[in-house]
Amino acid sequence: MGEGYVPLITSYKMGRFDLSHRVVLAPLTRQRSFNNVPQHHAILYYSQRTTSGGLLIAEATGVSDTAQGYPNTPGIWTKEQVEAWKPIVNAVHEKGFQPNGQAPISCTDKPLAPQVRANGLDIAEFSIPRHLTTEEIPLIVDDFRVAAKNAIEAGNGLFQHSAYGMCTGSGDKLVEAGGRLIICLSLSLCCNSGTLYSILQSHCSTEMLPLTLTFSLDTGMNCPPVITNFHLFCAGFDGVEIHGAHGYLIDQFMKDQVNDRTDEYGGSLENRCRFALEVVEAVANEIGADRVGIRLSPFANYSESGDSNPEALGLYMVNSLNKYGILYCHMVEPRMKKVGKNVGIPRSLLPMRNAFNGTFIAAGGYDREDGNQAIAENYADLIAYGRLFLANPDLPRRFELVVPLNQYNRSTFYTSDPVIGYTDYPFLDSNA
């Protein structure tokens, strides 16, 4: 390794996207989207962290008014929200980029104990969820398929949705120069209600919710993912990252410590992974595997969603994902077993990395040194950073120059202030 060589600041080709460096912005909930509408200050927040040829993953975004796990998190189920996302996406595009998006849902009726939230201060309490019925699951899978189809086709002109009428698409072209910058929209479906549509006129708890969805068969309504993925591409996003991590629906189905189902979606490892793979297949068939990514956390025990053999789970999933040829797998390190805690578990993602054929993104507790080491040793293709990127909008440059980092202030992670702890972290120079 030559003097001045910084593995994190080397180019990488991810499918059809040419990235100029390996430093990825991880999805970070910030709770500054008042009334679930992305705000103008988010334009500055995301553009501050944009570099030509970089990869950004946008914060988790709800797909319905009953799917909000935190207060003031953004949504994408109304025209107002879609229009609010557009200038944010456009601001990132101006620095050289193309966008992506993500989608999750739920599994059990086990009660969940109160837990400390990621800010280390607040306690989240949960109500008892309800099982998703076997008959409901194919409807959700098909919603992913239809949503993905609408999402891609929306880029070619005007497309009609029964709930929202006509919507203008964003086009389907790549940036011509300066590498590729991809922004991935995380769609969070989680609710503390036993029946989803019975509380359409009310809001869920403002605390972290038990990540359990139910879809009524007799409402005559489409499930939220149909609306959401259609809208995310109207807003300018051009790919989908499926959220299969951190105790959300897909993760619940995969984990044997939470999945107690007795139908074809429970029991064996193959059965528990069936739902996740059905969603992947449906989305990949509709929009093309080169537009699809997935986030997984096989070792994590968020919201009491753990597994007795996470290595086997991770390997089974990546080997199965290879059959679909998706763009990337975004996997969380074993050391991040609990929210906000690095527990130093002596395990490795290397078997999963070696088994997966596409781009492999590692996340969870990385700093500059071990990030560079991971790239240099081919442990991962890209490294996702959360808190460090939050506090250092010019993180790739700081890594390149080997300069000190700003320290993050955990107490401002989830406040409503549009500046403090959000867009006021300093750059290396005033001209940045």
Coordinates of C-alpha atoms in Angstrom, one line a residue:
M1 CA 0.0 0.0 0.0
G2 CA 1.7 3.2 -1.2
E3 CA 2.1 6.3 0.9
G4 CA -1.0 8.5 0.8
Y5 CA -3.2 5.6 -0.4
V6 CA -6.6 5.7 1.3
P7 CA -8.6 2.6 0.5
L8 CA -11.9 4.3 1.4
I9 CA -11.2 7.1 -1.1
T10 CA -10.8 4.8 -4.2
S11 CA -13.3 4.4 -7.0
Y12 CA -15.7 1.6 -7.3
K13 CA -18.2 0.5 -9.9
M14 CA -21.5 -0.6 -8.4
G15 CA -23.4 -2.1 -11.3
R16 CA -24.0 0.8 -13.7
F17 CA -23.0 3.4 -11.2
D18 CA -19.4 4.7 -11.0
L19 CA -18.7 5.7 -7.4
S20 CA -15.7 7.9 -6.6
H21 CA -15.2 6.6 -3.1
R22 CA -16.4 3.9 -0.7
V23 CA -17.8 6.1 2.1
V24 CA -21.6 5.6 2.3
L25 CA -24.1 7.7 4.3
A26 CA -26.2 5.2 6.3
P27 CA -29.9 5.7 6.8
L28 CA -30.4 8.0 9.8
T29 CA -33.7 8.9 11.4
R30 CA -33.6 12.6 12.3
Q31 CA -37.3 13.4 13.2
R32 CA -37.3 16.8 11.5
S33 CA -40.1 16.3 9.0
F34 CA -43.0 18.1 10.7
N35 CA -46.4 16.5 10.2
N36 CA -44.5 13.7 8.3
V37 CA -43.6 16.1 5.4
P38 CA -40.0 16.5 4.4
Q39 CA -38.9 20.1 5.1
H40 CA -36.8 22.7 3.3
H41 CA -34.0 22.3 5.8
A42 CA -33.5 18.7 4.6
I43 CA -32.3 20.1 1.2
L44 CA -29.3 21.6 3.0
Y45 CA -28.8 18.5 5.2
Y46 CA -28.5 16.1 2.3
S47 CA -26.7 18.4 -0.1
Q48 CA -24.1 19.1 2.6
R49 CA -23.3 15.3 2.7
T50 CA -23.3 14.9 -1.1
T51 CA -20.1 14.4 -3.1
S52 CA -19.8 13.7 -6.8
G53 CA -19.8 10.0 -7.2
G54 CA -20.9 9.2 -3.6
L55 CA -23.7 7.0 -2.2
L56 CA -26.3 8.4 0.2
I57 CA -29.1 6.3 1.9
A58 CA -31.9 8.6 3.0
E59 CA -33.6 8.3 6.3
A60 CA -36.4 5.8 7.0
T61 CA -39.7 7.0 5.5
G62 CA -43.2 5.9 6.3
V63 CA -45.6 4.6 3.7
S64 CA -48.9 5.4 5.5
D65 CA -50.2 7.5 8.3
T66 CA -50.3 4.4 10.5
A67 CA -46.8 3.4 9.7
Q68 CA -44.8 6.0 11.7
G69 CA -42.6 4.6 14.3
Y70 CA -41.2 8.0 15.4
P71 CA -42.7 11.5 15.5
N72 CA -41.9 13.9 12.7
T73 CA -40.4 11.2 10.4
P74 CA -40.9 11.7 6.7
G75 CA -43.6 10.0 4.7
I76 CA -44.2 9.4 1.0
W77 CA -47.9 8.4 0.8
T78 CA -49.4 11.8 -0.2
K79 CA -48.8 14.2 -3.1
E80 CA -47.6 16.9 -0.7
Q81 CA -44.9 14.5 0.6
V82 CA -43.8 13.5 -2.9
E83 CA -43.5 17.2 -3.9
A84 CA -41.5 17.9 -0.8
W85 CA -39.0 15.1 -1.6
K86 CA -38.4 16.4 -5.1
P87 CA -36.2 19.5 -4.3
I88 CA -34.2 17.3 -1.8
V89 CA -33.5 14.8 -4.5
N90 CA -32.8 17.5 -7.1
A91 CA -30.3 19.2 -4.7
V92 CA -28.3 15.9 -4.5
H93 CA -28.6 15.3 -8.2
E94 CA -26.9 18.7 -8.9
K95 CA -23.7 17.2 -7.4
G96 CA -23.8 14.2 -9.7
F97 CA -26.2 11.3 -8.8
Q98 CA -29.0 8.8 -9.3
P99 CA -31.4 7.6 -6.5
N100 CA -32.8 4.4 -4.9
G101 CA -35.4 3.4 -2.3
Q102 CA -36.3 0.8 0.4
A103 CA -39.3 -1.2 1.7
P104 CA -40.2 -3.4 4.9
I105 CA -43.3 -4.9 7.0
S106 CA -44.1 -7.6 10.1
C107 CA -44.8 -11.1 11.9
T108 CA -45.7 -12.0 15.4
D109 CA -48.0 -11.3 18.3
K110 CA -45.4 -11.7 21.1
P111 CA -45.4 -8.8 23.5
L112 CA -42.3 -6.6 23.4
A113 CA -40.6 -5.3 26.6
P114 CA -39.8 -1.6 26.9
Q115 CA -36.4 -0.6 25.4
V116 CA -34.0 2.3 25.5
R117 CA -34.1 4.3 22.3
A118 CA -31.0 5.0 20.2
N119 CA -30.4 8.4 21.8
G120 CA -29.7 6.5 25.0
L121 CA -32.2 8.6 26.9
D122 CA -35.8 7.8 26.2
I123 CA -37.7 4.6 26.9
A124 CA -39.9 3.1 24.1
E125 CA -43.0 1.1 25.2
F126 CA -45.0 -1.2 22.9
S127 CA -48.5 -2.5 22.6
I128 CA -49.2 -6.2 21.7
P129 CA -49.2 -6.8 18.0
R130 CA -51.3 -9.3 15.9
H131 CA -50.2 -12.1 13.6
L132 CA -50.2 -11.5 9.9
T133 CA -52.4 -14.2 8.4
T134 CA -51.1 -16.6 5.8
E135 CA -53.6 -15.3 3.3
E136 CA -52.4 -11.7 3.7
I137 CA -48.8 -12.3 2.9
P138 CA -49.1 -12.9 -0.9
L139 CA -51.1 -9.7 -1.1
I140 CA -48.2 -7.8 0.5
V141 CA -45.7 -9.5 -1.9
D142 CA -47.8 -8.5 -4.8
D143 CA -48.0 -5.0 -3.6
F144 CA -44.2 -4.8 -3.7
R145 CA -44.3 -6.1 -7.3
V146 CA -46.9 -3.6 -8.4
A147 CA -45.3 -0.8 -6.5
A148 CA -41.9 -1.5 -8.1
K149 CA -43.5 -1.6 -11.6
N150 CA -45.3 1.8 -11.0
A151 CA -42.1 3.2 -9.6
I152 CA -40.0 2.5 -12.7
E153 CA -42.7 3.3 -15.2
A154 CA -43.4 6.6 -13.5
G155 CA -40.1 7.8 -14.8
N156 CA -41.4 7.7 -18.4
G157 CA -44.3 10.1 -18.1
L158 CA -47.7 10.3 -16.5
F159 CA -49.0 7.3 -14.7
Q160 CA -52.3 7.0 -12.9
H161 CA -52.9 5.6 -9.5
S162 CA -56.4 4.9 -8.2
A163 CA -55.8 6.9 -5.0
Y164 CA -53.7 9.8 -6.3
G165 CA -54.6 10.3 -10.0
M166 CA -51.9 11.4 -12.4
C167 CA -48.3 11.9 -11.4
T168 CA -45.4 13.2 -13.5
G169 CA -42.4 10.9 -13.6
S170 CA -38.8 12.0 -13.1
G171 CA -37.2 10.4 -16.1
D172 CA -34.7 7.5 -16.3
K173 CA -31.3 8.9 -17.2
L174 CA -27.9 8.6 -15.6
V175 CA -25.6 11.4 -14.7
E176 CA -23.2 11.9 -17.6
A177 CA -20.1 12.8 -15.7
G178 CA -18.5 12.9 -12.2
G179 CA -19.4 9.4 -11.1
R180 CA -22.7 8.3 -9.7
L181 CA -24.3 9.3 -6.5
I182 CA -27.2 7.1 -5.4
I183 CA -29.7 8.0 -2.7
C184 CA -31.7 5.2 -1.2
L185 CA -35.1 5.9 0.4
S186 CA -35.9 3.7 3.4
L187 CA -39.6 2.9 3.8
S188 CA -40.5 1.9 7.3
L189 CA -43.7 0.1 8.0
C190 CA -44.3 -0.3 11.7
C191 CA -47.3 0.3 13.9
N192 CA -48.4 -0.4 17.5
S193 CA -52.0 -1.3 16.5
G194 CA -53.5 -4.7 16.3
T195 CA -55.3 -3.8 13.0
L196 CA -53.8 -1.4 10.6
Y197 CA -56.8 0.1 8.9
S198 CA -58.9 0.5 12.0
I199 CA -56.9 3.5 13.1
L200 CA -56.6 5.3 9.8
Q201 CA -57.9 8.5 11.4
S202 CA -55.4 8.5 14.2
H203 CA -51.7 8.5 14.7
C204 CA -49.5 5.8 16.3
S205 CA -47.4 6.3 19.4
T206 CA -44.6 8.8 19.2
E207 CA -42.2 6.2 20.5
M208 CA -40.5 3.3 18.7
L209 CA -43.2 0.9 17.8
P210 CA -43.3 -2.9 17.7
L211 CA -42.8 -3.1 14.0
T212 CA -45.8 -5.2 13.4
L213 CA -48.3 -4.7 10.5
T214 CA -51.6 -6.2 9.8
F215 CA -53.4 -5.8 6.6
S216 CA -57.2 -6.2 6.5
L217 CA -58.7 -8.3 3.7
D218 CA -62.1 -6.6 3.8
T219 CA -61.2 -2.9 3.6
G220 CA -61.2 -2.7 -0.2
M221 CA -57.9 -0.8 0.0
N222 CA -54.5 -1.5 -1.5
C223 CA -51.7 -2.1 1.0
P224 CA -49.4 1.0 1.5
P225 CA -46.3 -0.3 -0.4
V226 CA -48.3 0.1 -3.7
I227 CA -48.8 3.8 -3.1
T228 CA -45.4 4.4 -1.6
N229 CA -43.1 2.9 -4.3
F230 CA -45.2 4.5 -7.0
H231 CA -44.6 7.9 -5.3
L232 CA -41.0 7.4 -4.5
F233 CA -40.1 7.3 -8.2
C234 CA -42.4 10.3 -9.0
A235 CA -40.2 12.1 -6.5
G236 CA -37.1 11.2 -8.5
F237 CA -35.8 7.9 -6.9
D238 CA -34.8 5.2 -9.2
G239 CA -34.0 2.1 -7.2
V240 CA -35.4 0.1 -4.2
E241 CA -33.6 -1.1 -1.1
I242 CA -35.7 -3.6 0.8
H243 CA -35.5 -3.1 4.5
G244 CA -34.8 -6.6 6.0
A245 CA -33.0 -5.5 9.2
H246 CA -33.4 -4.3 12.8
G247 CA -36.6 -6.0 13.8
Y248 CA -38.8 -4.7 11.0
L249 CA -41.3 -7.1 9.4
I250 CA -39.0 -9.0 7.0
D251 CA -36.4 -9.3 9.8
Q252 CA -39.1 -10.7 12.1
F253 CA -40.0 -13.4 9.7
M254 CA -36.4 -14.5 9.3
K255 CA -35.6 -14.7 13.1
D256 CA -36.5 -17.9 15.0
Q257 CA -36.6 -16.1 18.3
V258 CA -39.6 -14.0 17.2
N259 CA -41.2 -16.0 14.3
D260 CA -43.5 -18.6 16.0
R261 CA -45.6 -19.2 12.9
T262 CA -46.8 -22.7 12.0
D263 CA -47.6 -22.1 8.4
E264 CA -45.2 -22.2 5.4
Y265 CA -43.6 -18.9 6.6
G266 CA -42.5 -20.3 9.9
G267 CA -40.4 -23.2 11.4
S268 CA -37.5 -24.1 9.2
L269 CA -34.8 -21.6 8.0
E270 CA -36.1 -22.0 4.4
N271 CA -39.7 -21.2 5.5
R272 CA -38.7 -18.2 7.6
C273 CA -36.8 -16.7 4.7
R274 CA -39.6 -17.4 2.2
F275 CA -41.3 -14.0 2.7
A276 CA -38.1 -12.0 2.2
L277 CA -37.2 -13.8 -0.9
E278 CA -40.7 -13.6 -2.4
V279 CA -40.5 -9.8 -2.0
V280 CA -37.0 -9.7 -3.6
E281 CA -38.1 -11.8 -6.5
A282 CA -41.3 -9.8 -7.1
V283 CA -39.4 -6.5 -7.0
A284 CA -36.5 -7.7 -9.1
N285 CA -38.8 -9.2 -11.8
E286 CA -40.6 -5.9 -12.1
I287 CA -37.9 -3.2 -12.0
G288 CA -34.8 -5.2 -12.8
A289 CA -32.4 -6.8 -10.3
D290 CA -29.8 -4.0 -11.1
R291 CA -32.1 -1.6 -9.3
V292 CA -32.6 -3.7 -6.1
G293 CA -30.7 -3.8 -2.8
I294 CA -31.5 -5.2 0.6
R295 CA -30.4 -4.4 4.1
L296 CA -30.0 -7.3 6.6
S297 CA -28.9 -7.6 10.2
P298 CA -28.8 -11.4 10.9
F299 CA -26.8 -11.0 14.2
A300 CA -28.8 -8.1 15.6
N301 CA -31.4 -8.5 18.4
Y302 CA -33.3 -5.2 17.9
S303 CA -36.8 -5.3 19.4
E304 CA -36.1 -8.8 20.6
S305 CA -35.8 -10.1 17.0
G306 CA -32.8 -12.4 17.5
D307 CA -31.8 -15.7 15.9
S308 CA -30.2 -18.8 17.4
N309 CA -27.9 -19.3 14.4
P310 CA -27.3 -15.9 12.7
E311 CA -24.4 -17.2 10.6
A312 CA -26.6 -19.9 9.0
L313 CA -29.3 -17.3 8.4
G314 CA -26.9 -14.8 6.8
L315 CA -25.4 -17.4 4.5
Y316 CA -28.7 -18.8 3.5
M317 CA -30.0 -15.4 2.6
V318 CA -26.9 -14.2 0.5
N319 CA -26.8 -17.5 -1.3
S320 CA -30.5 -17.2 -2.1
L321 CA -30.1 -13.6 -3.2
N322 CA -27.5 -14.6 -5.7
K323 CA -30.2 -16.4 -7.7
Y324 CA -31.8 -13.0 -8.4
G325 CA -28.6 -11.1 -9.2
I326 CA -29.6 -8.0 -7.1
L327 CA -27.3 -5.0 -7.1
Y328 CA -26.1 -5.0 -3.5
C329 CA -26.5 -6.5 0.0
H330 CA -26.1 -4.0 2.9
M331 CA -25.3 -6.0 6.1
V332 CA -24.9 -4.8 9.7
E333 CA -21.9 -6.0 11.7
P334 CA -22.3 -8.6 14.5
R335 CA -20.9 -6.2 17.0
M336 CA -24.0 -4.0 16.6
K337 CA -26.3 -6.5 18.3
K338 CA -28.3 -3.9 20.2
V339 CA -29.4 -0.3 19.3
G340 CA -26.5 2.1 19.6
K341 CA -24.2 -0.5 21.3
N342 CA -20.9 -2.0 20.1
V343 CA -20.8 -5.2 22.0
G344 CA -17.5 -6.5 20.4
I345 CA -18.9 -9.8 19.3
P346 CA -16.0 -11.8 17.8
R347 CA -17.8 -12.8 14.7
S348 CA -17.4 -11.8 11.1
L349 CA -19.5 -11.0 8.0
L350 CA -16.7 -12.5 5.9
P351 CA -18.5 -15.7 5.0
M352 CA -21.5 -13.7 3.8
R353 CA -19.3 -11.3 1.9
N354 CA -17.5 -14.2 0.2
A355 CA -20.7 -15.9 -0.7
F356 CA -22.5 -12.9 -2.2
N357 CA -21.9 -12.1 -5.8
G358 CA -23.0 -8.5 -5.9
T359 CA -21.8 -5.3 -4.1
F360 CA -21.4 -5.9 -0.4
I361 CA -21.9 -2.9 2.0
A362 CA -20.8 -3.4 5.6
A363 CA -22.1 -1.1 8.4
G364 CA -22.0 -0.8 12.2
G365 CA -19.4 1.0 14.4
Y366 CA -16.8 1.7 11.7
D367 CA -14.1 4.4 12.0
R368 CA -11.5 5.5 9.5
E369 CA -8.9 2.9 10.4
D370 CA -11.1 -0.2 10.3
G371 CA -13.0 1.1 7.3
N372 CA -9.8 1.4 5.4
Q373 CA -8.7 -2.0 6.6
A374 CA -12.0 -3.6 5.5
I375 CA -11.7 -2.2 2.0
A376 CA -7.9 -3.0 1.7
E377 CA -8.5 -6.6 2.7
N378 CA -11.6 -6.9 0.4
Y379 CA -13.8 -7.6 3.5
A380 CA -16.4 -5.2 1.9
D381 CA -16.8 -3.1 -1.2
L382 CA -18.4 -0.1 0.6
I383 CA -18.6 1.0 4.2
A384 CA -21.7 2.8 5.6
Y385 CA -21.2 5.4 8.3
G386 CA -24.0 6.8 10.5
R387 CA -23.0 9.0 13.5
L388 CA -19.7 10.0 12.0
F389 CA -21.3 11.2 8.8
L390 CA -24.0 12.9 10.7
A391 CA -21.4 15.0 12.6
N392 CA -19.1 15.4 9.6
P393 CA -20.8 16.4 6.4
D394 CA -17.5 16.3 4.6
L395 CA -16.5 12.9 6.0
P396 CA -14.9 11.5 2.8
R397 CA -12.6 14.5 2.6
R398 CA -11.7 14.3 6.3
F399 CA -10.9 10.6 5.8
E400 CA -8.7 11.5 2.8
L401 CA -6.8 14.2 4.6
V402 CA -6.5 12.3 7.9
V403 CA -7.8 15.2 9.9
P404 CA -9.7 15.3 13.2
L405 CA -13.5 14.7 13.2
N406 CA -16.3 16.7 14.7
Q407 CA -17.8 14.9 17.7
Y408 CA -21.5 14.1 17.4
N409 CA -24.0 15.3 20.1
R410 CA -26.3 12.4 20.8
S411 CA -28.8 14.6 22.6
T412 CA -29.6 16.4 19.3
F413 CA -30.2 13.3 17.2
Y414 CA -34.0 13.4 17.4
T415 CA -34.9 17.0 18.3
S416 CA -37.1 19.1 16.1
D417 CA -34.5 21.9 15.6
P418 CA -33.9 22.5 11.9
V419 CA -30.4 23.7 12.5
I420 CA -28.8 22.7 15.8
G421 CA -27.4 19.1 15.5
Y422 CA -28.6 18.9 12.0
T423 CA -27.0 21.4 9.5
D424 CA -24.7 23.3 11.9
Y425 CA -21.8 20.8 12.0
P426 CA -18.8 22.6 10.6
F427 CA -16.9 21.8 7.5
L428 CA -13.1 21.8 7.3
D429 CA -13.2 25.3 5.7
S430 CA -15.9 27.9 5.3
N431 CA -16.0 27.5 1.5
A432 CA -17.3 23.9 1.7

